[in-house]
XYZ file of N, CA and C in Angstrom:
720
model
N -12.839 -4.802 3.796
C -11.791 -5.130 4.752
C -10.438 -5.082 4.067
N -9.295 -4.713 4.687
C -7.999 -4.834 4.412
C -7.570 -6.385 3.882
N -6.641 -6.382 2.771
C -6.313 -7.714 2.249
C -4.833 -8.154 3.047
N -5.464 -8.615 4.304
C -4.617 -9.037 5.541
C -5.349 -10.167 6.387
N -4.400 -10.586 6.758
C -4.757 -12.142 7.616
C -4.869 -11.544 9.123
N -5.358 -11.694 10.269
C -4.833 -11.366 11.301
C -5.368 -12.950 11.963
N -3.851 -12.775 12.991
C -4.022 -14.363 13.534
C -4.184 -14.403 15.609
N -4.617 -14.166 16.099
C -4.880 -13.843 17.355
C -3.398 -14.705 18.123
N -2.334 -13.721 19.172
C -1.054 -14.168 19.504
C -0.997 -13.688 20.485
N -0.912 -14.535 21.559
C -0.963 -14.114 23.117
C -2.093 -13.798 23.454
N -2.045 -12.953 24.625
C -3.035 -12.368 25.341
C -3.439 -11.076 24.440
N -3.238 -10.369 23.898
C -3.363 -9.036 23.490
C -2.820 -8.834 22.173
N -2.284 -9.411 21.682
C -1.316 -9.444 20.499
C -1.980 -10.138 19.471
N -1.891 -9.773 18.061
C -1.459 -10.644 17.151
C -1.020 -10.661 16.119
N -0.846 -11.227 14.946
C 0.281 -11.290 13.528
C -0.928 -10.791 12.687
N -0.357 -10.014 11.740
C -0.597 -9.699 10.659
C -0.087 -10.148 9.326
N -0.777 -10.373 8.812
C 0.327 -11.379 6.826
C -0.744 -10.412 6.048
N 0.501 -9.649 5.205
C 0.481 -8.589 3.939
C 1.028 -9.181 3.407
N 0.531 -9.268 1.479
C 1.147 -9.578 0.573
C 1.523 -9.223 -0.615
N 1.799 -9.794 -1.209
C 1.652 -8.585 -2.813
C 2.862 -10.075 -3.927
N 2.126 -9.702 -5.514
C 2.836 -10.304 -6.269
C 2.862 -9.867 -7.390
N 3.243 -9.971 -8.091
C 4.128 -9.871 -9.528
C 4.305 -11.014 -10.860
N 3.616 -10.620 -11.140
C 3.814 -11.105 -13.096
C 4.133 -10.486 -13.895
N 5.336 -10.980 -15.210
C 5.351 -10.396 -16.249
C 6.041 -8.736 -16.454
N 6.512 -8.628 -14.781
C 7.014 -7.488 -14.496
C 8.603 -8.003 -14.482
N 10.072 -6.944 -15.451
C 11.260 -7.916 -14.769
C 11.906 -7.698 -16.061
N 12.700 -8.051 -15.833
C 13.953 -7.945 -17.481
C 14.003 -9.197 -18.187
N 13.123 -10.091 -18.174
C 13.282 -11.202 -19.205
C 12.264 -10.802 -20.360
N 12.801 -11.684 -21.401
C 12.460 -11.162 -22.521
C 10.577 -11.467 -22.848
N 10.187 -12.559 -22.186
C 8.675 -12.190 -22.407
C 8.287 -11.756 -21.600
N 8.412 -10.674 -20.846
C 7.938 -9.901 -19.632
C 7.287 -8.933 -20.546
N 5.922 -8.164 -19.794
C 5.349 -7.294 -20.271
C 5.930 -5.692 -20.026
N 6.423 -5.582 -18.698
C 6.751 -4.620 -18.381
C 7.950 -4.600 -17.993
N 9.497 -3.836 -18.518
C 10.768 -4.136 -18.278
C 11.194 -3.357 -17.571
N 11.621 -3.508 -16.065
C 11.970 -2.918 -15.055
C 12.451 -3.607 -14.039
N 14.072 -3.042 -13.794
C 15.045 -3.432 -13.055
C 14.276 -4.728 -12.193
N 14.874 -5.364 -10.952
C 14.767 -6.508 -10.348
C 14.511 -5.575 -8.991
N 15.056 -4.864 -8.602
C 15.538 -4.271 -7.618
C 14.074 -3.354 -7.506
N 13.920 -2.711 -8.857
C 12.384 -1.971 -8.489
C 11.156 -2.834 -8.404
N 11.440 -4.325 -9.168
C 9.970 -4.922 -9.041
C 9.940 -5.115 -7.691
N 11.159 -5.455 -6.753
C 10.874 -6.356 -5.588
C 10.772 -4.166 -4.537
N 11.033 -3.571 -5.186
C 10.974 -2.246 -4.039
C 9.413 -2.170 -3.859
N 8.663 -2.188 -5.217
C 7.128 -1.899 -5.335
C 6.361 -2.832 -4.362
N 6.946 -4.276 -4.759
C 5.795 -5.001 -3.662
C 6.075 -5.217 -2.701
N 7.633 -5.007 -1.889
C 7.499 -4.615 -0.828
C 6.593 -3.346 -0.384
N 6.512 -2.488 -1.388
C 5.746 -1.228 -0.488
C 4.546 -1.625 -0.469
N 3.599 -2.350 -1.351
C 2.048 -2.863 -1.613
C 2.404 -3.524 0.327
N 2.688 -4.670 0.195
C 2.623 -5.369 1.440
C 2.957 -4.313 2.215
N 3.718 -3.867 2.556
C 3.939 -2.901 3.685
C 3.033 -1.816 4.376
N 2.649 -1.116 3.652
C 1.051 -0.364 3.429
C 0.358 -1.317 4.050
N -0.342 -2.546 3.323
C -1.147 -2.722 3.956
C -1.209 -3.097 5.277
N 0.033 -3.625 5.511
C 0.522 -4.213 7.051
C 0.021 -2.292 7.886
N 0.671 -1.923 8.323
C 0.236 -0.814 8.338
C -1.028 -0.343 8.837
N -1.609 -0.048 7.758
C -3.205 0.373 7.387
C -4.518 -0.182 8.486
N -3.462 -2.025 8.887
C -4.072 -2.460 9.265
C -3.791 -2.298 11.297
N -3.060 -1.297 11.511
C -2.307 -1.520 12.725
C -1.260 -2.546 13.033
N -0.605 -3.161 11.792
C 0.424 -4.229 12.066
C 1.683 -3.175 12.254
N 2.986 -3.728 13.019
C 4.094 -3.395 12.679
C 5.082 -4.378 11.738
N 5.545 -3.984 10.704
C 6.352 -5.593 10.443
C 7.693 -5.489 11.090
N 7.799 -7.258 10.843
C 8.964 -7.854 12.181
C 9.782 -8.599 10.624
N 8.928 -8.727 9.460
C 9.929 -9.609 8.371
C 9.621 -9.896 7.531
N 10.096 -10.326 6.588
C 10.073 -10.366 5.507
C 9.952 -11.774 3.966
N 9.065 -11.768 3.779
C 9.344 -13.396 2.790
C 9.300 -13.151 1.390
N 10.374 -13.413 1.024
C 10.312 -13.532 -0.935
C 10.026 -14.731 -1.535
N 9.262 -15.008 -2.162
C 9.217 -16.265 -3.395
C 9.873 -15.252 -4.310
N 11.068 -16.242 -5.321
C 11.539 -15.595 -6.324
C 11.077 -17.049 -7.383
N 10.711 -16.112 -8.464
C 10.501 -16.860 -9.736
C 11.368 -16.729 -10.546
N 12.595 -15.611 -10.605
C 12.970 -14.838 -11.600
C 14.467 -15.604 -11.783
N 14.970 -16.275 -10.881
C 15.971 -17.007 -11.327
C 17.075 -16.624 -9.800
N 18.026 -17.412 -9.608
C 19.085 -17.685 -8.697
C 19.808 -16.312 -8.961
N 20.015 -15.808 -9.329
C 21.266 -14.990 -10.198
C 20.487 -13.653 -9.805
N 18.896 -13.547 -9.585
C 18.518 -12.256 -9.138
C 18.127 -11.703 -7.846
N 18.432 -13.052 -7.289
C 18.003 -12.902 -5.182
C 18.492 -12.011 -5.137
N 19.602 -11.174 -4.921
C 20.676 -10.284 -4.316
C 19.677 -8.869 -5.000
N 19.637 -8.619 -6.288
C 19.112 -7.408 -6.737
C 17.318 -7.328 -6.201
N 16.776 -8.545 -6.177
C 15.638 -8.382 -5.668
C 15.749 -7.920 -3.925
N 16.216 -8.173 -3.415
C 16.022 -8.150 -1.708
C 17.075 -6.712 -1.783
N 17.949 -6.119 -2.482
C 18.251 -4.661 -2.509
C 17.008 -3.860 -2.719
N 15.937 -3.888 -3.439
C 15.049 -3.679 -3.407
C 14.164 -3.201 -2.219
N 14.117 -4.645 -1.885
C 13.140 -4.911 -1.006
C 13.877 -4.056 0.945
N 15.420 -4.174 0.813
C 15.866 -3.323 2.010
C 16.012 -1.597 1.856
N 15.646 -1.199 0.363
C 15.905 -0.070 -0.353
C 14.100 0.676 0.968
N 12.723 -0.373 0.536
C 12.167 0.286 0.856
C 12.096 -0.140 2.866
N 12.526 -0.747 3.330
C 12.763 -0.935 4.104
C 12.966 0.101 5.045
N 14.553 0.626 4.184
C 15.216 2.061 5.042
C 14.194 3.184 4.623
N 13.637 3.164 3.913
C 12.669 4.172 3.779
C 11.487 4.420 5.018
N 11.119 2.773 5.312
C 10.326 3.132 6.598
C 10.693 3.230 7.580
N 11.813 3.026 8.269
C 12.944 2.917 9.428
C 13.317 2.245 9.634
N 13.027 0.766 8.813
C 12.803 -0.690 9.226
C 14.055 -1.321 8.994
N 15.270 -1.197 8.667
C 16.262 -1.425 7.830
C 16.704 -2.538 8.805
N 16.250 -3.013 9.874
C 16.958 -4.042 10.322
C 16.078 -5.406 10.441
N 15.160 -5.330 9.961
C 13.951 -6.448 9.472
C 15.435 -7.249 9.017
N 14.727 -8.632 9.485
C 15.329 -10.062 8.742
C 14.730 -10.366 7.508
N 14.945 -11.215 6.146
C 14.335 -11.460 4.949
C 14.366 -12.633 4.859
N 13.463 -12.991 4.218
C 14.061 -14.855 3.746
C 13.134 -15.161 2.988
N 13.794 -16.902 2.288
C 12.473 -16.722 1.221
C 13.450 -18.115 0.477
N 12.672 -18.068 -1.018
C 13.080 -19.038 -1.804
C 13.076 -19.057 -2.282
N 13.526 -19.666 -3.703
C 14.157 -19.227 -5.251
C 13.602 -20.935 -6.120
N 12.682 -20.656 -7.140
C 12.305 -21.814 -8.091
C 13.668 -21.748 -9.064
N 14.406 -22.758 -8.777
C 15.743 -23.114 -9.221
C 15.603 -24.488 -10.363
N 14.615 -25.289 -10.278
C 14.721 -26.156 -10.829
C 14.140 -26.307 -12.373
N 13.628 -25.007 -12.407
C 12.911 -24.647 -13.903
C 13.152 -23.016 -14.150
N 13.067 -23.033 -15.346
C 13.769 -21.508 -15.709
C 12.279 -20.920 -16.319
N 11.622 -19.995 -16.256
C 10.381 -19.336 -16.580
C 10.443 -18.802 -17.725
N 9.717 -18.216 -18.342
C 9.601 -17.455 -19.748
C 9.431 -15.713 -19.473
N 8.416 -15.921 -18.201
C 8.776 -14.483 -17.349
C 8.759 -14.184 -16.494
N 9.320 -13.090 -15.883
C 9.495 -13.196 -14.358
C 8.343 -12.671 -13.316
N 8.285 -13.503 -12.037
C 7.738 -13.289 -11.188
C 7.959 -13.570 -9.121
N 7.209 -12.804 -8.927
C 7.519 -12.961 -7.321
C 6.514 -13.165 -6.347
N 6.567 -13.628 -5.259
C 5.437 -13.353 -4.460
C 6.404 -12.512 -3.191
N 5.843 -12.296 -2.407
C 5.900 -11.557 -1.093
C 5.236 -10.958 -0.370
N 5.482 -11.403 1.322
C 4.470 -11.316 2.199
C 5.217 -11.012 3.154
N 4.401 -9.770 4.435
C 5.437 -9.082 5.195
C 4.482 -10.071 6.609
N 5.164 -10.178 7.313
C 4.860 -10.443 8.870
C 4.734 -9.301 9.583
N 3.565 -9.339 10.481
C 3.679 -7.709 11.310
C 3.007 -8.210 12.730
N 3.320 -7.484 13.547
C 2.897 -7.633 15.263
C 2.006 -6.579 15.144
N 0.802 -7.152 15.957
C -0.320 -5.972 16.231
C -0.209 -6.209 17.341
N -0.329 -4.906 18.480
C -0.536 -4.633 19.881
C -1.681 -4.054 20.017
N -2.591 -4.958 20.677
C -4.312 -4.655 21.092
C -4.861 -4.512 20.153
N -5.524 -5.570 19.577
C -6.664 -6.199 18.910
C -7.692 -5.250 18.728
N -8.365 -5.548 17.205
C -9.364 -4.835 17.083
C -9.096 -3.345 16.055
N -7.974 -3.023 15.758
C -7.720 -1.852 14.683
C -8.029 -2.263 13.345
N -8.056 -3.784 12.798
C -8.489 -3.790 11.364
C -9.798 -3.657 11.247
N -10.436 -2.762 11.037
C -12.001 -2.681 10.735
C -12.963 -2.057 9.799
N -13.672 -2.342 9.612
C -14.403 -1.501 8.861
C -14.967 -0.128 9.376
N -15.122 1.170 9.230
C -15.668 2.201 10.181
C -16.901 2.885 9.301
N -17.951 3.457 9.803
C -18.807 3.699 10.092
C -18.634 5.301 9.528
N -19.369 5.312 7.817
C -18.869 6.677 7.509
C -19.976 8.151 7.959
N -19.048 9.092 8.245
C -19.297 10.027 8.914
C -19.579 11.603 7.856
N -20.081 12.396 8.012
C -20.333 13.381 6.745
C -19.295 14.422 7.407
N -18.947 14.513 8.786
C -17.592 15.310 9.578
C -16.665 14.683 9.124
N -16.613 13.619 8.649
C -14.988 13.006 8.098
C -14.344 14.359 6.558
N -13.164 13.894 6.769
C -13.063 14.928 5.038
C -12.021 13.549 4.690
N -12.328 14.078 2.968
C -11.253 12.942 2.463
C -10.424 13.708 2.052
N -8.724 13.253 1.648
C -8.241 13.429 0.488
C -7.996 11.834 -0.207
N -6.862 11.934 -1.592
C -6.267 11.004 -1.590
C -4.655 11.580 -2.052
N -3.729 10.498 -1.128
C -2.702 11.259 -1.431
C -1.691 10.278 -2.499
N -0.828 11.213 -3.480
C -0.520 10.491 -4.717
C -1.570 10.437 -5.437
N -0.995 9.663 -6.938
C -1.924 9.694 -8.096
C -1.668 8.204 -8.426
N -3.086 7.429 -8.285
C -3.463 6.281 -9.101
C -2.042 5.926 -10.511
N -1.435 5.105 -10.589
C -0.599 4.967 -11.519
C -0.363 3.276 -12.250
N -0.417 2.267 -13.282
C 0.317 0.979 -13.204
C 0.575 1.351 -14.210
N 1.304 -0.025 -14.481
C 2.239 -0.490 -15.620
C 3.963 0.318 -15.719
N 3.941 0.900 -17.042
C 5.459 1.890 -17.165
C 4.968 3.058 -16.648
N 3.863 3.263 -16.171
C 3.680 4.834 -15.960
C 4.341 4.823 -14.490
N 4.318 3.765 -13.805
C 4.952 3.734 -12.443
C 6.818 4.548 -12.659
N 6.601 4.068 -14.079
C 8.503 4.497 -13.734
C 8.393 5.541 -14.343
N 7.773 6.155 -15.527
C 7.833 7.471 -16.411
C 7.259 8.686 -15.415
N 6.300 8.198 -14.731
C 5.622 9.372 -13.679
C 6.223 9.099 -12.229
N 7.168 8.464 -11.734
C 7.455 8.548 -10.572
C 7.410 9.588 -9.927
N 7.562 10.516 -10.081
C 7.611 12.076 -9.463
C 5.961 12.025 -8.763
N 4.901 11.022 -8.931
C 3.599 11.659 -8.505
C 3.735 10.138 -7.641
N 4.568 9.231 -7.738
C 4.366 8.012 -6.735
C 4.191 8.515 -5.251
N 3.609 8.902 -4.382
C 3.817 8.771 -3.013
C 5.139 8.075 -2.262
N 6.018 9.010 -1.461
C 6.669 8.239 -0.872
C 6.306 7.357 0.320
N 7.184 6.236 0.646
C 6.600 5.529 1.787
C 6.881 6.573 2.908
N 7.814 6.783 3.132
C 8.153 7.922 4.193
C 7.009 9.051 4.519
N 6.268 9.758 3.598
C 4.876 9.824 3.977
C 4.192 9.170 4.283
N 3.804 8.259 3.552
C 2.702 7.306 4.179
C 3.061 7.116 5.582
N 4.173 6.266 5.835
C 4.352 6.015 7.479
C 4.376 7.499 7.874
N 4.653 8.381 7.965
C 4.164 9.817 8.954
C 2.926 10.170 9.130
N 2.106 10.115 7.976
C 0.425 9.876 7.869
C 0.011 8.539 8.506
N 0.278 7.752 9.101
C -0.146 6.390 9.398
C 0.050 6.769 10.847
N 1.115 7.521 11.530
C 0.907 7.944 12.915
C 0.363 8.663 13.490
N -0.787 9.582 12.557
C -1.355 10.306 13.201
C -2.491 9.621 14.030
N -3.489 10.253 14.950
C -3.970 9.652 15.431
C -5.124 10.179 15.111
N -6.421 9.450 15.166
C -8.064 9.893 14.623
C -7.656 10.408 13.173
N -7.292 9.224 12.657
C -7.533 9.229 11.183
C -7.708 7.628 10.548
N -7.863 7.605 9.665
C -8.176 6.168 8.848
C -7.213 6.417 7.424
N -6.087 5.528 7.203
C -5.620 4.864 5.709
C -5.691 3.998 5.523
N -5.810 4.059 3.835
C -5.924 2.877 3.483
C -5.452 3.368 1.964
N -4.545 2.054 1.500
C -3.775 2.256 0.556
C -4.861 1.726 -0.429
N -4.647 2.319 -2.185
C -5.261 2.145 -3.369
C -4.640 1.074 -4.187
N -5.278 0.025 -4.324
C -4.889 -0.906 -5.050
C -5.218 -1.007 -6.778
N -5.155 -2.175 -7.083
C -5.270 -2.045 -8.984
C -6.819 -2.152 -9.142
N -7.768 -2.011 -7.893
C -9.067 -1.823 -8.558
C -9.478 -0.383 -8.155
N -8.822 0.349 -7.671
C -8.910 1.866 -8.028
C -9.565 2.636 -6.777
N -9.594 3.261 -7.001
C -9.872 4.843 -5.693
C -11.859 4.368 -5.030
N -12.208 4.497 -6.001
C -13.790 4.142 -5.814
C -13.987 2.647 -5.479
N -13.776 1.771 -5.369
C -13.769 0.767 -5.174
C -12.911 0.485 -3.493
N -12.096 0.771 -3.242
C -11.297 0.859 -1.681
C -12.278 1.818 -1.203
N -12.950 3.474 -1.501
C -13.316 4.662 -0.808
C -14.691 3.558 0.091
N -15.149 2.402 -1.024
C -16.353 1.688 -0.731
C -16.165 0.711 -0.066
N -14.836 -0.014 0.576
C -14.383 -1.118 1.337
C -13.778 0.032 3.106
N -14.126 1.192 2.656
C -13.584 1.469 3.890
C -14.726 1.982 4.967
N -15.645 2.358 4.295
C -16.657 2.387 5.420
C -18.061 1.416 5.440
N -18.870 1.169 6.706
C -19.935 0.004 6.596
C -20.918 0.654 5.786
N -21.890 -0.041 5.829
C -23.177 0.611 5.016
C -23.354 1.593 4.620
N -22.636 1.898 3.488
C -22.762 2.860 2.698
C -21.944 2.400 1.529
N -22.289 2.448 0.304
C -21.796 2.709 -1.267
C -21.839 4.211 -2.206
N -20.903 4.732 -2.420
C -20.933 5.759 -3.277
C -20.727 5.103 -4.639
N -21.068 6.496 -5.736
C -21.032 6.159 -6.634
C -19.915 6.839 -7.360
N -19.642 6.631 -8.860
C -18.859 7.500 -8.878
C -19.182 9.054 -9.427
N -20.252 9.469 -9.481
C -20.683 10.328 -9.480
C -20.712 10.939 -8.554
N -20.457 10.296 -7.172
C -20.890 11.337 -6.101
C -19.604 12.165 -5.383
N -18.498 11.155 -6.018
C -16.917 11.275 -5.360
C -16.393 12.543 -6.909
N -16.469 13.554 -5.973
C -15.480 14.525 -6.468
C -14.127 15.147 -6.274
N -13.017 14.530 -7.148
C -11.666 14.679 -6.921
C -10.896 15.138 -8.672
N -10.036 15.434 -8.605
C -9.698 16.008 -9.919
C -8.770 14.742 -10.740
N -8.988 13.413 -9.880
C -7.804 12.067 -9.709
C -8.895 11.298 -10.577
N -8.811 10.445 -11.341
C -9.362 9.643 -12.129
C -9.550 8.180 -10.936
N -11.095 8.132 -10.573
C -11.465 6.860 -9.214
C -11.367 6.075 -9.468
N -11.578 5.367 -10.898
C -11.586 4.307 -11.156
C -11.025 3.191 -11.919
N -9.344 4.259 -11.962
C -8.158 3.452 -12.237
C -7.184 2.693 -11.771
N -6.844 1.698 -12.290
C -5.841 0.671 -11.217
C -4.838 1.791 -10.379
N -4.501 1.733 -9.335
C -3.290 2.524 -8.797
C -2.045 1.447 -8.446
N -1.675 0.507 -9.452
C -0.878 -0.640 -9.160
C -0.250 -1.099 -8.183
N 0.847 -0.740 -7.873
C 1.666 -0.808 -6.124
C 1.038 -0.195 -5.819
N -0.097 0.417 -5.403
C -0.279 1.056 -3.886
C 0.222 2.550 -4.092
N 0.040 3.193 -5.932
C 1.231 4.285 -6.141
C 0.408 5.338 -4.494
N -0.842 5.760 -4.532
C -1.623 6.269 -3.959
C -2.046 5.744 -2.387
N -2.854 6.651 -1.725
C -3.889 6.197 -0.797
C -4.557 6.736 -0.316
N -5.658 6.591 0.099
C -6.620 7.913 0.718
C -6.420 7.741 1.975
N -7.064 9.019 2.668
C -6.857 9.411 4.057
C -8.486 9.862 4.559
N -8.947 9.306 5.769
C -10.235 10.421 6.222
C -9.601 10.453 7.769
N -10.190 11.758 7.746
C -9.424 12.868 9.184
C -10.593 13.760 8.996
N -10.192 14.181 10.153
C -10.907 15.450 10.749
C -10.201 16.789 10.229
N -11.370 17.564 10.594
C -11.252 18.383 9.574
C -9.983 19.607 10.432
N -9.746 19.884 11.757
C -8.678 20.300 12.370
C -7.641 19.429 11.911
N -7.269 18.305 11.346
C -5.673 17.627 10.883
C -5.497 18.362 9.379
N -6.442 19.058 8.604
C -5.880 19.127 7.453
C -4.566 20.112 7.016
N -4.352 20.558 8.049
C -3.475 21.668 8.001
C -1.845 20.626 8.216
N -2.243 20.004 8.854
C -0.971 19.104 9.304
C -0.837 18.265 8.315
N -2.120 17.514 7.856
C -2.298 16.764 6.702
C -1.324 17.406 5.479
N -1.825 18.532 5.208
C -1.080 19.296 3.577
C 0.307 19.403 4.248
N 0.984 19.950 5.098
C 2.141 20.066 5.602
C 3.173 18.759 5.427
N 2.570 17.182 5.869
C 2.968 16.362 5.461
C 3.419 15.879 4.104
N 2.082 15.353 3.817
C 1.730 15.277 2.017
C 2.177 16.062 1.158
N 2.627 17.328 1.340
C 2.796 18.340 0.353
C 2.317 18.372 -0.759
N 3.150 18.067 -1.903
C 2.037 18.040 -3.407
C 1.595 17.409 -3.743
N 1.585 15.822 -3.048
C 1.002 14.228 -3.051
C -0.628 14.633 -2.773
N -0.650 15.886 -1.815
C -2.005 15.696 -1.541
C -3.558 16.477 -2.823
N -4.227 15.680 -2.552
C -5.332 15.937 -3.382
C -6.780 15.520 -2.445
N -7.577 16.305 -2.993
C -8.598 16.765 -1.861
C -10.299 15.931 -2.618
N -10.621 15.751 -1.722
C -11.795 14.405 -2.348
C -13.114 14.859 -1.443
N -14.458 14.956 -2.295
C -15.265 15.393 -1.849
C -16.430 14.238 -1.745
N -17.412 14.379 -0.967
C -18.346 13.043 -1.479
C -19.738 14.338 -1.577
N -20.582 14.170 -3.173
C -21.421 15.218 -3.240
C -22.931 14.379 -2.163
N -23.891 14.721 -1.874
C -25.031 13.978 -1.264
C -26.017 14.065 -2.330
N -26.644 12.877 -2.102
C -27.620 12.715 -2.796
C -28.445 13.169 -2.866
């Protein structure tokens, strides 16, 4: 299942809560990984966002926990409206709160998107099909490789164009890797990794969400590559 809350709202409606967080990521000096304020908070906005998404949510807003200090709200939530305008969303409200009363050793964040679902029932598990085709689009990436390889990050702006098609299934790749999500997305069935043939390494963290796979029919792939362009990569499942 998608790592989303859904909360039943109204008659037909309901909320979705996507999240995503951060350690050790940030410009203080015991941070593991040193990268701007503005990109830690762009990345997990996109993790949460995706999954909001994925799951049929729309988001309506936005929440930051900041760990990283008073002095970095402003560069974090540039960030966070950076990927915003990327999805069209640029007029989302933000809010949130800042641990002011103790200073950390390194920096961190939480954040969680709010989203409206219209007609119940899109987060699910589905029922895998041997007519399905996979790809995955983007390349599995964490740590500094997120910033040295950006050129293979997936943009969000794809993803949301791939997320409107219709008779297809996404689902974004998290830090336990390609084979591990390919196996949370359909019911009774487990592959192995022997059986998943792609030229993408399955069973590496893909940190933010660099990646995500797609199953469609096999008439979208033409539209599929047209979208995706060089993000896309083509995923086979061999039979046993």
């Amino acid at each position: 299942m998608r790592d989303i809350l859904t909360i039943p709202f109204g008659y037909e409606d309901s909320l979705i809560i996507s999240s995503d967080n951060s350690g050790a990521i940030g410009m203080k000096q015991g941070d593991l990984v040193h990268v701007p304020y503005e990109t830690l908070a762009y990345y997990s906005l996109r993790v949460a966002a995706m999954e909001c998404f994925a799951a049929g949510g729309e988001p309506i807003s936005v929440v930051l926990q900041n760990f990283c200090g008073d002095e970095h709200w402003e560069e974090l939530v540039r960030g966070i409206r950076k990927g915003l305008h990327e999805l069209e969303l640029a007029q989302i409200p933000i809010t949130g709160s800042t641990e002011s009363n103790f200073q950390l050793n390194q920096s961190a964040i939480g954040l969680f998107i709010v989203g409206k679902q219209h007609i119940r029932g899109t987060n699910e598990v589905y029922e895998y099909n041997e007519n399905w085709k996979l790809a995955v689009i983007g390349v599995p990436l964490v740590g500094n490789e997120v910033i040295e390889q950006e050129q293979h990050v997936v943009p969000l702006s794809i993803f949301r164009r791939l997320s409107r098609l219709n008779h297809g299934i996404i689902w974004p790749v998290g830090s336990k890797g390609i084979l591990y999500e390919l196996n949370q997305m359909f019911d009774q069935v487990r592959f192995t990794k022997e059986q998943v043939i792609t030229e993408l390494d399955i069973v590496k963290s893909s940190g933010p969400a660099t990646c995500f796979i797609m199953a469609y029919a096999g008439d979208m792939e033409e539209k599929m590559k047209e979208i995706a362009g060089e993000y896309f990569h083509a995923m086979k499942i061999a039979r046993r």
